[in-house]
PDB file of C-alpha atoms in Angstrom:
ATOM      1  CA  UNK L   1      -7.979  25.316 -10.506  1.00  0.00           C
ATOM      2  CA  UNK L   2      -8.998  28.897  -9.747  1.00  0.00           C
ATOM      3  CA  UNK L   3     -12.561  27.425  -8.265  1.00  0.00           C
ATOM      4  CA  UNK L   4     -10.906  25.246  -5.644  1.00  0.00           C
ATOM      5  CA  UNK L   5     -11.011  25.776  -2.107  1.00  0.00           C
ATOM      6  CA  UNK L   6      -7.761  27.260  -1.365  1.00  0.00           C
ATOM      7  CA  UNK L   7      -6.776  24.763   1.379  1.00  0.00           C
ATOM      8  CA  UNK L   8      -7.311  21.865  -1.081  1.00  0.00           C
ATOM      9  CA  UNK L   9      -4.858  23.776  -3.238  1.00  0.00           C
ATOM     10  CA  UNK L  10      -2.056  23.972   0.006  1.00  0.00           C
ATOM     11  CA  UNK L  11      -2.670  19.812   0.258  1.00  0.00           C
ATOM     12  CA  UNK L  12      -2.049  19.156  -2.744  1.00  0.00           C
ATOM     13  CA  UNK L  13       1.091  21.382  -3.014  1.00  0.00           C
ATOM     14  CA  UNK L  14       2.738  19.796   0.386  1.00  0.00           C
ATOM     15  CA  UNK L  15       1.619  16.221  -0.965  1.00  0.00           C
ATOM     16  CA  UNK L  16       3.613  17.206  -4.798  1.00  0.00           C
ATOM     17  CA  UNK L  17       6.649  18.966  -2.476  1.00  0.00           C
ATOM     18  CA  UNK L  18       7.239  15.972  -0.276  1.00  0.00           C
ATOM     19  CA  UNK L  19       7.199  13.241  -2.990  1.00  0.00           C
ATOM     20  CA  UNK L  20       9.652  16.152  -5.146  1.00  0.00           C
ATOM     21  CA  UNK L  21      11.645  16.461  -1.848  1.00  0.00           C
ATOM     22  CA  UNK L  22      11.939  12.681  -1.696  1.00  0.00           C
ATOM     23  CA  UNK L  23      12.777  11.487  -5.383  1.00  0.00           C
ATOM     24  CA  UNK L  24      15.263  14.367  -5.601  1.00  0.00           C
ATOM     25  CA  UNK L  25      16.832  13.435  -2.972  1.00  0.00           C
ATOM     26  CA  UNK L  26      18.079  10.620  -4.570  1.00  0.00           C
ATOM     27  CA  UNK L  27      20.069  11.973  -7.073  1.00  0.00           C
ATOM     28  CA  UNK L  28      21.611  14.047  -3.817  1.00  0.00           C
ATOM     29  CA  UNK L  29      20.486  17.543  -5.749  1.00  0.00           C
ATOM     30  CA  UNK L  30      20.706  19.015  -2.539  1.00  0.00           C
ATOM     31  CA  UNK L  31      19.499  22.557  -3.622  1.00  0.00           C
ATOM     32  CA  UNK L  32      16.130  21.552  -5.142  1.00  0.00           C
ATOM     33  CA  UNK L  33      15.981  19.321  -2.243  1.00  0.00           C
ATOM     34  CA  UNK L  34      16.219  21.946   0.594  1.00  0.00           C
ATOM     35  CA  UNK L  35      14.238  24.711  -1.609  1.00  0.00           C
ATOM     36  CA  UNK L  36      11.658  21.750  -1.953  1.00  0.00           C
ATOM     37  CA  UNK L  37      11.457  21.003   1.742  1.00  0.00           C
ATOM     38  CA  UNK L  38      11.707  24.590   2.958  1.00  0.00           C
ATOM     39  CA  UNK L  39       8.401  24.708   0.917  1.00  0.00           C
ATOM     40  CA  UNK L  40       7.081  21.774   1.868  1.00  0.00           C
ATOM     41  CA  UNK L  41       7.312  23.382   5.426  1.00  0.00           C
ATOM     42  CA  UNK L  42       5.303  26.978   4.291  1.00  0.00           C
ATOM     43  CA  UNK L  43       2.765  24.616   2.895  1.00  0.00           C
ATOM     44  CA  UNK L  44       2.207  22.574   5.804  1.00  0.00           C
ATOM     45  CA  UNK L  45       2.131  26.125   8.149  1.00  0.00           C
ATOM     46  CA  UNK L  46      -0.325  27.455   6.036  1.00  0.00           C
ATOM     47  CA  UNK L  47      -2.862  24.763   6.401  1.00  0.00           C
ATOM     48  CA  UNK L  48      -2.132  24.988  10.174  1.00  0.00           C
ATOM     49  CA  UNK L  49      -3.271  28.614   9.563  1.00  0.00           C
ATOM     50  CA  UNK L  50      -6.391  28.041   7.759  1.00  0.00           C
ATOM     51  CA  UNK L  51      -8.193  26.149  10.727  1.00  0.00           C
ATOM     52  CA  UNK L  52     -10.446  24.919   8.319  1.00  0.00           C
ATOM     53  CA  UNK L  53     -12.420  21.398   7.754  1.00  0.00           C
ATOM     54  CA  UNK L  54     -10.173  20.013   5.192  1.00  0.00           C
ATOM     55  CA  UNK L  55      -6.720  20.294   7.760  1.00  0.00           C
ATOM     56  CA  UNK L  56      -5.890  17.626   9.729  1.00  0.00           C
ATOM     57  CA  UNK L  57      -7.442  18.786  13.027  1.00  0.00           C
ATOM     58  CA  UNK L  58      -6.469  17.090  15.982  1.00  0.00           C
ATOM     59  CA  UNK L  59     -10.292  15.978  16.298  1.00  0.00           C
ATOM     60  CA  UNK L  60     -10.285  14.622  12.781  1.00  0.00           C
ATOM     61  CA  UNK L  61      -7.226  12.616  13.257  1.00  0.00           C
ATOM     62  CA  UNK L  62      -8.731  11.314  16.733  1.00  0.00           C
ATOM     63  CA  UNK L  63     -12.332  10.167  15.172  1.00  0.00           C
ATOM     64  CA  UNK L  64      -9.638   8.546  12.338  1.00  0.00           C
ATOM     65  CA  UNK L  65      -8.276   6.324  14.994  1.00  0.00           C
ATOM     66  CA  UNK L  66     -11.236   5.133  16.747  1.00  0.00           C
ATOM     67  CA  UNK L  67     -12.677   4.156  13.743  1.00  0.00           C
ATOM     68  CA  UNK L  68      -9.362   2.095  12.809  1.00  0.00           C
ATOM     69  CA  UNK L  69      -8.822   0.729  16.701  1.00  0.00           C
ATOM     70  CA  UNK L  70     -12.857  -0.766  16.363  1.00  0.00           C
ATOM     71  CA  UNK L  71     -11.631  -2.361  13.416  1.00  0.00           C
ATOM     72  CA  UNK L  72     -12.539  -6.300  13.612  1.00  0.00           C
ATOM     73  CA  UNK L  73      -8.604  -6.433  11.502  1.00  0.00           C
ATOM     74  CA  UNK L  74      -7.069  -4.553  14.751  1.00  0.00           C
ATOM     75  CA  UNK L  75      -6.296  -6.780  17.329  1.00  0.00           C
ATOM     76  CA  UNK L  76      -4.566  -9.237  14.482  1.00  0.00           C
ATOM     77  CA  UNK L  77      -3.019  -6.305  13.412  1.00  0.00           C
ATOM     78  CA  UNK L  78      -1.361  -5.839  16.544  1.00  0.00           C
ATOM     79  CA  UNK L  79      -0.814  -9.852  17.219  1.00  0.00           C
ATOM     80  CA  UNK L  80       1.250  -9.526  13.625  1.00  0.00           C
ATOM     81  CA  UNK L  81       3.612  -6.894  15.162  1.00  0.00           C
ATOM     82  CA  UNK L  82       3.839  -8.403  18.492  1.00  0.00           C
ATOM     83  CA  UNK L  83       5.250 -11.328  16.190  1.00  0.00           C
ATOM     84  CA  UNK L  84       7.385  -9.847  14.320  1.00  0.00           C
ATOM     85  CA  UNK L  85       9.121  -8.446  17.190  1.00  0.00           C
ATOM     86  CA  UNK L  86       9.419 -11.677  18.964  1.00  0.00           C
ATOM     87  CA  UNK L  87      10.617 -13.517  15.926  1.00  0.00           C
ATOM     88  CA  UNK L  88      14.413 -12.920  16.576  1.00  0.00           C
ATOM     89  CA  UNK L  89      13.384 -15.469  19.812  1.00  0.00           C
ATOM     90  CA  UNK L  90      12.351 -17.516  17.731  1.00  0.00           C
ATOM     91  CA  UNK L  91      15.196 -17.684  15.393  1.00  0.00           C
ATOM     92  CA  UNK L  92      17.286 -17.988  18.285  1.00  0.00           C
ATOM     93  CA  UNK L  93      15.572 -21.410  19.720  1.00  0.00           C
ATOM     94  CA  UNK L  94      14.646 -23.078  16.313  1.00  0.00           C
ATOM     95  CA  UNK L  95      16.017 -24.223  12.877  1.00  0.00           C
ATOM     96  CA  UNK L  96      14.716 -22.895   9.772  1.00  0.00           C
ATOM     97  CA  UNK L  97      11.540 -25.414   8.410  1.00  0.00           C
ATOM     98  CA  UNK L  98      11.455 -26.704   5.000  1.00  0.00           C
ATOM     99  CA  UNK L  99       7.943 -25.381   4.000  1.00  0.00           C
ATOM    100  CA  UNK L 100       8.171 -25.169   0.071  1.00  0.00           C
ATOM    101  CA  UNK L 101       4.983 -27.377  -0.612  1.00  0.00           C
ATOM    102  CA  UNK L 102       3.198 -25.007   1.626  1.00  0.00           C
ATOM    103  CA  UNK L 103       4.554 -21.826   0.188  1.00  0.00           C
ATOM    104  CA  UNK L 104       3.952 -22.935  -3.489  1.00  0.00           C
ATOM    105  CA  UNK L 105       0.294 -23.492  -2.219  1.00  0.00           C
ATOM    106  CA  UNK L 106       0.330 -20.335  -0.498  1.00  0.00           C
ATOM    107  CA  UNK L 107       1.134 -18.213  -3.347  1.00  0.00           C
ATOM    108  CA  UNK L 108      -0.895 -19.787  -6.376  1.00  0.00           C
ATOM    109  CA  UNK L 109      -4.074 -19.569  -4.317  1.00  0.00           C
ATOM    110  CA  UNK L 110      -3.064 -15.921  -3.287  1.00  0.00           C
ATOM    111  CA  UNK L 111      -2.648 -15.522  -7.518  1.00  0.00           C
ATOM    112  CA  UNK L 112      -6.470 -16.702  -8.000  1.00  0.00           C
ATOM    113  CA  UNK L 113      -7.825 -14.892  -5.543  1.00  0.00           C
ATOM    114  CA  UNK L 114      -6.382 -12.076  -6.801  1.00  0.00           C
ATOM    115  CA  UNK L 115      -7.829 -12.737 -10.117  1.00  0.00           C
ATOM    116  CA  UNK L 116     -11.399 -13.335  -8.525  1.00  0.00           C
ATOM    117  CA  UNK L 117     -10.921  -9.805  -6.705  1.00  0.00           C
ATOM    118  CA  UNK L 118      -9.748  -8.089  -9.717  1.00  0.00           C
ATOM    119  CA  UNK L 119     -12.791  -9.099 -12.116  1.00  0.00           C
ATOM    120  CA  UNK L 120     -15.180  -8.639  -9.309  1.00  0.00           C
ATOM    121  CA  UNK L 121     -13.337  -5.154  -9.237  1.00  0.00           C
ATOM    122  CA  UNK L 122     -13.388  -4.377 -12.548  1.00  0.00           C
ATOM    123  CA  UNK L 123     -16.828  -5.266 -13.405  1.00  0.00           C
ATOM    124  CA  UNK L 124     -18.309  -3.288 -10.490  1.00  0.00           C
ATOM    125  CA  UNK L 125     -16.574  -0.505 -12.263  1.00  0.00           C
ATOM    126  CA  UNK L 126     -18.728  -1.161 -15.036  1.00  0.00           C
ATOM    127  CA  UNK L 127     -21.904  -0.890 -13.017  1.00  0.00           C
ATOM    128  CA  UNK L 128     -20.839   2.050 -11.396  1.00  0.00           C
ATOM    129  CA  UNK L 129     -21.980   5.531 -12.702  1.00  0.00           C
ATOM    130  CA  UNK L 130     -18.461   7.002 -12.508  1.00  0.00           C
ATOM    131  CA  UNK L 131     -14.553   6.020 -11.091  1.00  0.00           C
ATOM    132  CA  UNK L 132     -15.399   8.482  -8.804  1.00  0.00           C
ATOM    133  CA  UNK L 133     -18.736   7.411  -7.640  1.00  0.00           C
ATOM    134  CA  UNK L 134     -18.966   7.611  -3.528  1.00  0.00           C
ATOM    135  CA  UNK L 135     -21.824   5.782  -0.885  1.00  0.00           C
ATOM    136  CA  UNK L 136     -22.242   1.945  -0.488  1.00  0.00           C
ATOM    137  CA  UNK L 137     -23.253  -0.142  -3.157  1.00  0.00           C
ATOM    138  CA  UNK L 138     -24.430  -3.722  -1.699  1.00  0.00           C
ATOM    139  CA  UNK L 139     -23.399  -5.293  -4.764  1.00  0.00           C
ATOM    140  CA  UNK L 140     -19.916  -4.881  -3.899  1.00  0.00           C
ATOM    141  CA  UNK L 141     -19.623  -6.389  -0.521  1.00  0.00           C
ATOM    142  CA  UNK L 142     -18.480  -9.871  -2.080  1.00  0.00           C
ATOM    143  CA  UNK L 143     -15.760  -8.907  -3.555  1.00  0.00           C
ATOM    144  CA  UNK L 144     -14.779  -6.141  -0.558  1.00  0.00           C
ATOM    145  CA  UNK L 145     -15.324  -9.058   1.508  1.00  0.00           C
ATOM    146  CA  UNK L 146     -12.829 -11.189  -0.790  1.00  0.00           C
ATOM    147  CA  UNK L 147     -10.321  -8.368  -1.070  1.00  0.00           C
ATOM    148  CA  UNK L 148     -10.093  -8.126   3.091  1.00  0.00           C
ATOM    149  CA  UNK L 149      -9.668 -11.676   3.289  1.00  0.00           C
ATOM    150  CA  UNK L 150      -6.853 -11.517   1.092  1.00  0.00           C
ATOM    151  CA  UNK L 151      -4.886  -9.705   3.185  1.00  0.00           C
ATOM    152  CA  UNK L 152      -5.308 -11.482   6.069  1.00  0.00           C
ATOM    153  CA  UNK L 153      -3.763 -14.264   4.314  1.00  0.00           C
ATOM    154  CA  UNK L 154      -1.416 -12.881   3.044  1.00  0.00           C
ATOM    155  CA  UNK L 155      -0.060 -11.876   6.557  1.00  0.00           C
ATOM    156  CA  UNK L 156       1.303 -15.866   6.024  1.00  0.00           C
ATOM    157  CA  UNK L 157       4.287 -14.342   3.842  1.00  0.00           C
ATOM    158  CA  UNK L 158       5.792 -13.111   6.785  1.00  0.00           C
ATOM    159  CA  UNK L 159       5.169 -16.285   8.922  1.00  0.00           C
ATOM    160  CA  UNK L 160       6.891 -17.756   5.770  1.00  0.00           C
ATOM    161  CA  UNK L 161       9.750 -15.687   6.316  1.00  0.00           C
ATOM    162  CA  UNK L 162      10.088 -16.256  10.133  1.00  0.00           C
ATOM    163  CA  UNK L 163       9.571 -20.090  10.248  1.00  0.00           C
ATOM    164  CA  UNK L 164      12.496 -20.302   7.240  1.00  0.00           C
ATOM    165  CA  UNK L 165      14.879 -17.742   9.478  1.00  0.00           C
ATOM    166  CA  UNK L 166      14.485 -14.995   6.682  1.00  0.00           C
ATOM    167  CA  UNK L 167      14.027 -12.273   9.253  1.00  0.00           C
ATOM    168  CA  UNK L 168      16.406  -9.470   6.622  1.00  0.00           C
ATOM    169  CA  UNK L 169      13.467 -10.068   4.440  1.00  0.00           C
ATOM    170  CA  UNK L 170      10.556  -8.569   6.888  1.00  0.00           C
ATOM    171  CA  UNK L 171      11.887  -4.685   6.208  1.00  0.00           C
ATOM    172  CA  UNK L 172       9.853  -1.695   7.411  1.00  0.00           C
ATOM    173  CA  UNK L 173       8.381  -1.414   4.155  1.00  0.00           C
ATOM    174  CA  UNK L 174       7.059  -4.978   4.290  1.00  0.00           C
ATOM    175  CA  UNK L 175       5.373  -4.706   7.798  1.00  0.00           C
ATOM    176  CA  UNK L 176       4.033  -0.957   6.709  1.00  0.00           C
ATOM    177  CA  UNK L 177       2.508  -2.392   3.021  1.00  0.00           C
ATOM    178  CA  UNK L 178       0.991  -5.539   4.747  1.00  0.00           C
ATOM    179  CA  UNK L 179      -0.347  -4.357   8.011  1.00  0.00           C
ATOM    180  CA  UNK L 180      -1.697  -1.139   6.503  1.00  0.00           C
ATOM    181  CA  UNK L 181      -3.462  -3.260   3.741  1.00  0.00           C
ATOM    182  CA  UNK L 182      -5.320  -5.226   6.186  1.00  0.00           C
ATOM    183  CA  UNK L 183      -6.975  -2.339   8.128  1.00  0.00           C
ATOM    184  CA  UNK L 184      -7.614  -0.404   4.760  1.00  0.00           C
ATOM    185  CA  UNK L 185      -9.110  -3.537   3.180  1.00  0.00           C
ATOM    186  CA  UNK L 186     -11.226  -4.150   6.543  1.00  0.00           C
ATOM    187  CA  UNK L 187     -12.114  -0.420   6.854  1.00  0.00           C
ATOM    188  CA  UNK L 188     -13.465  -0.419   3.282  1.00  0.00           C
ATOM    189  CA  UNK L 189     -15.156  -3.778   3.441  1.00  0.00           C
ATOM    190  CA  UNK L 190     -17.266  -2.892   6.059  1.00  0.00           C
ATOM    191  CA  UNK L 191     -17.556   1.282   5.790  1.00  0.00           C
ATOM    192  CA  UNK L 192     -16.470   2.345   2.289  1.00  0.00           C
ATOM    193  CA  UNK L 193     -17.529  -0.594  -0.108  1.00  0.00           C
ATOM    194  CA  UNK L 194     -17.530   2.311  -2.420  1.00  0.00           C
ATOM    195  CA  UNK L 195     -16.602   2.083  -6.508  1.00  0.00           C
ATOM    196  CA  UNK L 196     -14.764   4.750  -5.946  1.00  0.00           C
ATOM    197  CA  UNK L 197     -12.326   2.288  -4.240  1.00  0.00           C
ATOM    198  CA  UNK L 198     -12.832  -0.161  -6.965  1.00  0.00           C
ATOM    199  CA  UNK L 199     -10.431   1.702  -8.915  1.00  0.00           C
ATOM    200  CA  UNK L 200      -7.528   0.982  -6.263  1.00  0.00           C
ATOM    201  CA  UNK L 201      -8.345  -2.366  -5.740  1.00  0.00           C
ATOM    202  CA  UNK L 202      -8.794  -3.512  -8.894  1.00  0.00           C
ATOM    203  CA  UNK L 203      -5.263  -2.802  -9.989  1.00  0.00           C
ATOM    204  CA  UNK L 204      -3.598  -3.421  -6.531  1.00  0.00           C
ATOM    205  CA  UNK L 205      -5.074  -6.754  -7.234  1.00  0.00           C
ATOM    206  CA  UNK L 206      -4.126  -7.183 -11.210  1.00  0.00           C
ATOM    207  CA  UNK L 207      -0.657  -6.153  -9.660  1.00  0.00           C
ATOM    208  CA  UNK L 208      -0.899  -9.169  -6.791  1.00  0.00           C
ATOM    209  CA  UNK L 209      -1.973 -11.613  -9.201  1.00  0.00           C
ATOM    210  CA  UNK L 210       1.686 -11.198 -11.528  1.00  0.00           C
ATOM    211  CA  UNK L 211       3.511 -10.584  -7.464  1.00  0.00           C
ATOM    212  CA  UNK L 212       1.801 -14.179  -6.565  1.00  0.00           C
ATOM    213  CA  UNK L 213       2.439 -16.089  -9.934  1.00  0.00           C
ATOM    214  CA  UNK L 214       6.016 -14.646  -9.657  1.00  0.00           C
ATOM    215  CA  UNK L 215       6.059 -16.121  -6.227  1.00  0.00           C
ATOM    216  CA  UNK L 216       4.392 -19.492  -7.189  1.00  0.00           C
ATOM    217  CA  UNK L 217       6.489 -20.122 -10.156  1.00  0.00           C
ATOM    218  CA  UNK L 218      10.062 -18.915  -8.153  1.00  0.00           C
ATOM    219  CA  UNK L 219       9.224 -21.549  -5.167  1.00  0.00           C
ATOM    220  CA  UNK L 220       8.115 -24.129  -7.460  1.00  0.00           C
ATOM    221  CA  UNK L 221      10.899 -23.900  -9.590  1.00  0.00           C
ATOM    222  CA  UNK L 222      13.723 -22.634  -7.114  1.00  0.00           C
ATOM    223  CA  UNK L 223      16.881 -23.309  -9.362  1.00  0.00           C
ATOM    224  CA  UNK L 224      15.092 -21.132 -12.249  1.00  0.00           C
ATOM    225  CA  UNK L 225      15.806 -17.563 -12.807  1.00  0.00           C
ATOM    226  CA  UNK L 226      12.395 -15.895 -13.539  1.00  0.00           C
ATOM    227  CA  UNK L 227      13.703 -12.139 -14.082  1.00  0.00           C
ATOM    228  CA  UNK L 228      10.554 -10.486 -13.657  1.00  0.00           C
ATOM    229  CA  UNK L 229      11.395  -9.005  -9.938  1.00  0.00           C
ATOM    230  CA  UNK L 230      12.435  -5.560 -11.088  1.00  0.00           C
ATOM    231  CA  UNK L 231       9.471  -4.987 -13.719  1.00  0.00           C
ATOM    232  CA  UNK L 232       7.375  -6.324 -10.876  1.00  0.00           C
ATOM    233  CA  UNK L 233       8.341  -2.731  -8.547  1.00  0.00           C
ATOM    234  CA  UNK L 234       7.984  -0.674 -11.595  1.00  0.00           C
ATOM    235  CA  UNK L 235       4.468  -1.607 -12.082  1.00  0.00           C
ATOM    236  CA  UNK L 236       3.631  -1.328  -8.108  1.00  0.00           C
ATOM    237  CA  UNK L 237       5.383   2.563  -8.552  1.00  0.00           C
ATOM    238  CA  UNK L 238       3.354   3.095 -11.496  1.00  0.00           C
ATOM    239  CA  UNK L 239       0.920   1.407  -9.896  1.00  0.00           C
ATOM    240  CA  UNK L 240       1.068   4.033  -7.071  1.00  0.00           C
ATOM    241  CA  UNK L 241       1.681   6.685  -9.407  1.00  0.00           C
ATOM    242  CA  UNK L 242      -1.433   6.533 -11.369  1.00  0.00           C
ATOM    243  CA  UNK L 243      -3.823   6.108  -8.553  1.00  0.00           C
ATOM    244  CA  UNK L 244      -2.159   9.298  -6.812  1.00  0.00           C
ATOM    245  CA  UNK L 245      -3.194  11.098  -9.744  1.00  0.00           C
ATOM    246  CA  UNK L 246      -6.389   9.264  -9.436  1.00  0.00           C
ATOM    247  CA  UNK L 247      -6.388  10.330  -5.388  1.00  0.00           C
ATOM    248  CA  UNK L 248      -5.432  13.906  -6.498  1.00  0.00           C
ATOM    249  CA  UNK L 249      -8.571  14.541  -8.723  1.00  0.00           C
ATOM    250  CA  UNK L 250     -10.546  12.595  -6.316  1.00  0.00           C
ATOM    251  CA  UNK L 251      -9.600  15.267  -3.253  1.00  0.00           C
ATOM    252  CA  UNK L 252      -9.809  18.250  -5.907  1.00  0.00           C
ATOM    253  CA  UNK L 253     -12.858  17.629  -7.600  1.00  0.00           C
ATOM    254  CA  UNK L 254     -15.087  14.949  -5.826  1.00  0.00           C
ATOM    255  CA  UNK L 255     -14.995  15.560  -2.267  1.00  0.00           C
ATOM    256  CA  UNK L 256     -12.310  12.172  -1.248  1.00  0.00           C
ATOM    257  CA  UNK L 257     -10.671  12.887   1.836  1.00  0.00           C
ATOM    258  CA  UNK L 258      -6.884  13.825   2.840  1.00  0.00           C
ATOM    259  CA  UNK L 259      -5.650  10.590   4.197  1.00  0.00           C
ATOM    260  CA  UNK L 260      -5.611   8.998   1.156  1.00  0.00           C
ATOM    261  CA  UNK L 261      -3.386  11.044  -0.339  1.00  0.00           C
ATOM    262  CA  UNK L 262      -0.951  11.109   2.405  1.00  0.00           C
ATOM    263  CA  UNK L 263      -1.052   6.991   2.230  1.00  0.00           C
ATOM    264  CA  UNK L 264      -0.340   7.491  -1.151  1.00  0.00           C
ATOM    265  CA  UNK L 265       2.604   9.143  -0.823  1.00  0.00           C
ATOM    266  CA  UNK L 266       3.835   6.683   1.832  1.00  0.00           C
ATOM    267  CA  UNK L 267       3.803   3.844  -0.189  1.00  0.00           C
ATOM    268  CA  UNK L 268       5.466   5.994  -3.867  1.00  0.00           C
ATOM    269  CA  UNK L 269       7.930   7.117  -1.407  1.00  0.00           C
ATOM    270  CA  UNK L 270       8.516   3.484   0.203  1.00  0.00           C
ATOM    271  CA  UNK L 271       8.508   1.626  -3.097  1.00  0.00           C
ATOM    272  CA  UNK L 272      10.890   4.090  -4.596  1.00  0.00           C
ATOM    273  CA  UNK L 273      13.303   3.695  -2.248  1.00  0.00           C
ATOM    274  CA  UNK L 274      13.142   0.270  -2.328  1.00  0.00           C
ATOM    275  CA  UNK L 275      13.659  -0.014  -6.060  1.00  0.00           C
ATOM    276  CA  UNK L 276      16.545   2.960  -5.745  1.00  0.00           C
ATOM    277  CA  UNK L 277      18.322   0.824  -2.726  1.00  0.00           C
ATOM    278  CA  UNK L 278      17.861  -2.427  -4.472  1.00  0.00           C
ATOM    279  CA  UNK L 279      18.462  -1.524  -8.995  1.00  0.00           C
ATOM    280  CA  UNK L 280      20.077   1.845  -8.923  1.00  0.00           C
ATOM    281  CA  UNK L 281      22.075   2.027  -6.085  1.00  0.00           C
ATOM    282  CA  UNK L 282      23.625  -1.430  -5.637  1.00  0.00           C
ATOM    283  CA  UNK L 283      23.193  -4.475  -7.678  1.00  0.00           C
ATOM    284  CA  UNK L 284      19.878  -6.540  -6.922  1.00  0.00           C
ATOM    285  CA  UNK L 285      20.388  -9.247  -4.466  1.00  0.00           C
ATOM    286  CA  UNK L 286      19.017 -12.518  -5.495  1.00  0.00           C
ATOM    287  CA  UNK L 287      17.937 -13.319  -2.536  1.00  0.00           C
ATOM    288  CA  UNK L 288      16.102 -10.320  -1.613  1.00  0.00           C
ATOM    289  CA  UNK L 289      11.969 -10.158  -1.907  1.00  0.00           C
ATOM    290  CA  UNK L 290       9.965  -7.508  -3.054  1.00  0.00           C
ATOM    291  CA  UNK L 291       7.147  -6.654  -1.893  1.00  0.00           C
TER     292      UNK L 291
END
């Protein structure tokens, strides 16, 4: 750790006081909590101080967002919010549709292509020299390719949820997982089809493939209780968990850039409030979807 660059070091300190900050905070131990986020903000200062490549400089954040705005993904990425903001109109001027064929369809093909991504994944891991490996390989463009259409269809949950009147269901956490997917799937497919990112997508998609049979087998079989909803958001925290750590060694050691560690503490952070809100702090509505 001594051999780092020292502003690698104050990243990677903010990143572990913020998630700290946020998990305490859950058990309300304010005093950790407020030490936690009183270092959080020296951290953060520091790096402002430093001035140096690795901070988030305002021209690194700007050449960030052009290359996410020239995105094919973007402009459905903004028709899906403009939607989801005009759903409550309508709600207001429709009845809910019956659309369970199409939903049991829906999620069984989202389930095998998940299961196409993941061994397309997993066996470009194989080829690859190391987990860490960076630059373009053409070999896995198909399955990059696969990956980003994915997410594009799986932008149809929400439609689900707005032509059956389920509008509680679309929470900020939903739109943020979904939409964010779509430009990081499109971003990668077509600048980063790296095996590096293998790693992530291989288990995001062994995690989709369980989220879509779960899915499948719950609309095809309404009346039956399938309790597998809870274990289901402990494997996407682990899930985000491990490839944090993954992230972290990445940044330290291998030359990944910042943003992917602040994503993945978006989405710990997200996810563990979801599954503190909906198993630990209340009891689990039946009716509620995870993500």
């Amino acid at each position: 750790m001594k051999d780092l660059h020292p502003e690698k070091l104050l990243f990677l300190k903010a990143g572990y006081n913020i998630c700290v900050t946020v998990l305490l905070s859950f058990t309300w131990q304010i005093y950790p909590v407020v030490k936690c986020y009183q270092y959080t903000r020296y951290t953060c200062y520091s790096i402002a101080l430093t001035g140096s490549e690795m901070a988030l400089t305002v021209t690194g954040v700007q050449k960030f967002l052009d290359v996410t705005v020239s995105l094919p993904s973007f402009p459905l990425f903004c028709i899906y919010l403009v939607m989801i903001m005009l759903s409550p109109v309508w709600q207001r001027v429709t009845s809910p549709m019956q659309i369970r064929p199409l939903m049991i369809i829906h999620n069984f093909a989202c389930c095998f292509i998940s299961i196409y991504c993941m061994l397309g994944f997993l066996y470009s891991i194989m080829l690859s020299e190391s987990t860490f490996q960076l630059g373009p390989q053409p070999y896995l463009l198909p399955y990059y390719k696969m990956y980003w259409i994915t997410k594009v269809i799986e932008l149809l949950d929400t439609v689900f949820m707005i032509l059956r009147h389920r509008r509680r269901q679309i929470s900020f956490l939903h739109v943020y997982h979904h939409s964010s997917m779509l430009l990081l799937a499109d971003s990668c497919y077509r600048l980063y089809p790296w095996p590096a990112m293998s790693v992530y997508f291989a288990v995001n998609s062994f995690i989709h493939v369980i989220l879509y049979l779960y899915y499948g087998l719950t609309a095809l079989f309404p009346d039956k209780s399938i309790p597998w909803k809870k274990n289901i958001t402990q494997l996407q925290i682990l899930q985000f968990l491990t490839l944090f750590v993954h992230a972290t060694f990445g940044y330290l050691y291998h030359n990944y850039c910042v943003y992917g560690l602040l994503y993945g503490i978006t989405m710990t952070t997200l996810f563990s409030n979801f599954y503190y809100a909906a198993y630990v702090k209340s009891k689990p509505e039946k009716s509620r979807k995870c993500e």
